Amino acid sequence: MKLYKSLVSAAALMLVTMGGSALADNYSWPDNIPPAAKELMTPLPLTPTGQIVPGYPNGAPAASPDVLTFTPDQIDKLKAGHFTAGIVMHTMAAGWPLLQVQGITQTLKGFGIKVVAVTDAKFNPGTQISDLEEMIARKPSVIFSIPIDPKSESAAYKQASAAGIKLVFLDNVPVNMAPGKDYVSVTASDNEKNAYYAAKELAESMGGKGEVGIVTLVYDYYYSVAVRKVGALRAFKEYPGIKLDGIGTIASPDAAYSVATSMLTAHPKIQGIFAAWDTPAEQVVAAAKTLGRKINVTTNDIAPDSALFVARGEFYAVGSQRPFDQGVAEAKSAATALLDEKVPPYIEVPTLRVKKLNLLSALQSVTHQPPPQNVIAACAGQCF
């Protein structure tokens, strides 16, 4: 079980994972930010419901993170409670999970809640089950987790709930688990709208006609990714001239290279691919380069590593999550539950639209840090 002992070490890992680039502490924002860049920074309205879970046959109603507030007395009570937390992640090899962990850890620290361990399952459901079992044995007050396979891992998460540990989920809920009974709440981005925006931008970049593909996760019951396919398909259907040549599925991000290679080889007229999140999208770009193909790629999620792909024009548009802010909301959900207060079953963070024009503003909004120098350099003065 991999342990990150402090926020400092998690931040250091983030820098190593993202190429070791130093943050641009001296970055100064230009005074002449174009109106179009400012407009992109306006969040889109929330999709009204999320994942279907027991008790909510039409999907749990979306609540804003703004509903989670605390009085000074409540914060004092949390600090006096000596609560602990464990974080059981699907992977730590990307910007999204690192920012999630930072948001959770930093917020918990303000409540006096100690993080005892952060685990990295390396996108292997069996490893995550083992990590979860080890975490349960440590008896934390609360466990934060994003299940890789919500179907096969459900029994393991139910063991945590049965042990009296409060569960706060990131993005996905295991099957047959009810909010307020088996777990506290789930916080997610507006995944359907993230994908709808990115796929619509892909269609627009092609003039509304041409052949496209989708690369997504093989687990259709992995809700947060499955609903991105729904959003992308909805966008493509709005363009009669867009032809979907295929939907390639992957069990892990690394497989996206071979899946994209096969798709592009079988369909030589494909002009664009929507990939469900940024890590496999990077593999799609690599596959197209190897084949000497010029295609537009859009995706979901942004972090310092994937921001380089936007800066270089390799990602045309991104419907981004706000993982740090999601982590803050998840920590607040846990703290609210530890106070024996009611938490909404589903908390949703709105879509952030990202293109090269507003990349630097968007990246700072997502990471809560100034943009890295290598991203600024790659923008060559074209990003704000």
mmCIF file of C-alpha atoms in Angstrom, residues 195-212 232 234-243 271-274 296-298 316-317:
data_model
loop_
_atom_site.group_PDB
_atom_site.id
_atom_site.type_symbol
_atom_site.label_atom_id
_atom_site.label_comp_id
_atom_site.label_asym_id
_atom_site.label_seq_id
_atom_site.Cartn_x
_atom_site.Cartn_y
_atom_site.Cartn_z
ATOM 1 C CA ALA A 195 -18.308 15.262 -23.002
ATOM 2 C CA TYR A 196 -21.149 16.997 -24.829
ATOM 3 C CA TYR A 197 -19.107 20.203 -24.988
ATOM 4 C CA ALA A 198 -15.924 18.456 -26.149
ATOM 5 C CA ALA A 199 -17.691 16.362 -28.811
ATOM 6 C CA LYS A 200 -19.643 19.358 -30.077
ATOM 7 C CA GLU A 201 -16.399 21.327 -30.431
ATOM 8 C CA LEU A 202 -14.927 18.387 -32.361
ATOM 9 C CA ALA A 203 -17.864 18.403 -34.774
ATOM 10 C CA GLU A 204 -17.620 22.181 -35.168
ATOM 11 C CA SER A 205 -13.882 21.935 -35.881
ATOM 12 C CA MET A 206 -14.752 19.673 -38.810
ATOM 13 C CA GLY A 207 -17.386 22.014 -40.193
ATOM 14 C CA GLY A 208 -20.154 19.718 -38.993
ATOM 15 C CA LYS A 209 -19.323 16.880 -41.362
ATOM 16 C CA GLY A 210 -16.888 13.991 -41.597
ATOM 17 C CA GLU A 211 -15.996 10.753 -39.852
ATOM 18 C CA VAL A 212 -15.232 10.488 -36.118
ATOM 19 C CA ALA A 232 -20.600 12.654 -26.867
ATOM 20 C CA ARG A 234 -25.811 13.319 -28.064
ATOM 21 C CA ALA A 235 -23.519 15.998 -29.499
ATOM 22 C CA PHE A 236 -22.649 14.025 -32.647
ATOM 23 C CA LYS A 237 -26.338 13.310 -33.345
ATOM 24 C CA GLU A 238 -26.936 17.052 -33.650
ATOM 25 C CA TYR A 239 -24.819 17.043 -36.849
ATOM 26 C CA PRO A 240 -26.338 15.023 -39.725
ATOM 27 C CA GLY A 241 -23.022 15.261 -41.573
ATOM 28 C CA ILE A 242 -21.055 13.571 -38.783
ATOM 29 C CA LYS A 243 -20.566 9.818 -39.163
ATOM 30 C CA GLN A 271 -10.851 13.273 -39.009
ATOM 31 C CA GLY A 272 -11.452 13.383 -35.281
ATOM 32 C CA ILE A 273 -11.612 11.292 -32.111
ATOM 33 C CA PHE A 274 -13.224 12.043 -28.757
ATOM 34 C CA ASN A 296 -8.501 16.656 -34.185
ATOM 35 C CA VAL A 297 -8.732 15.212 -30.678
ATOM 36 C CA THR A 298 -11.017 16.409 -27.903
ATOM 37 C CA TYR A 316 -8.578 20.972 -29.823
ATOM 38 C CA ALA A 317 -10.955 21.365 -26.871
#
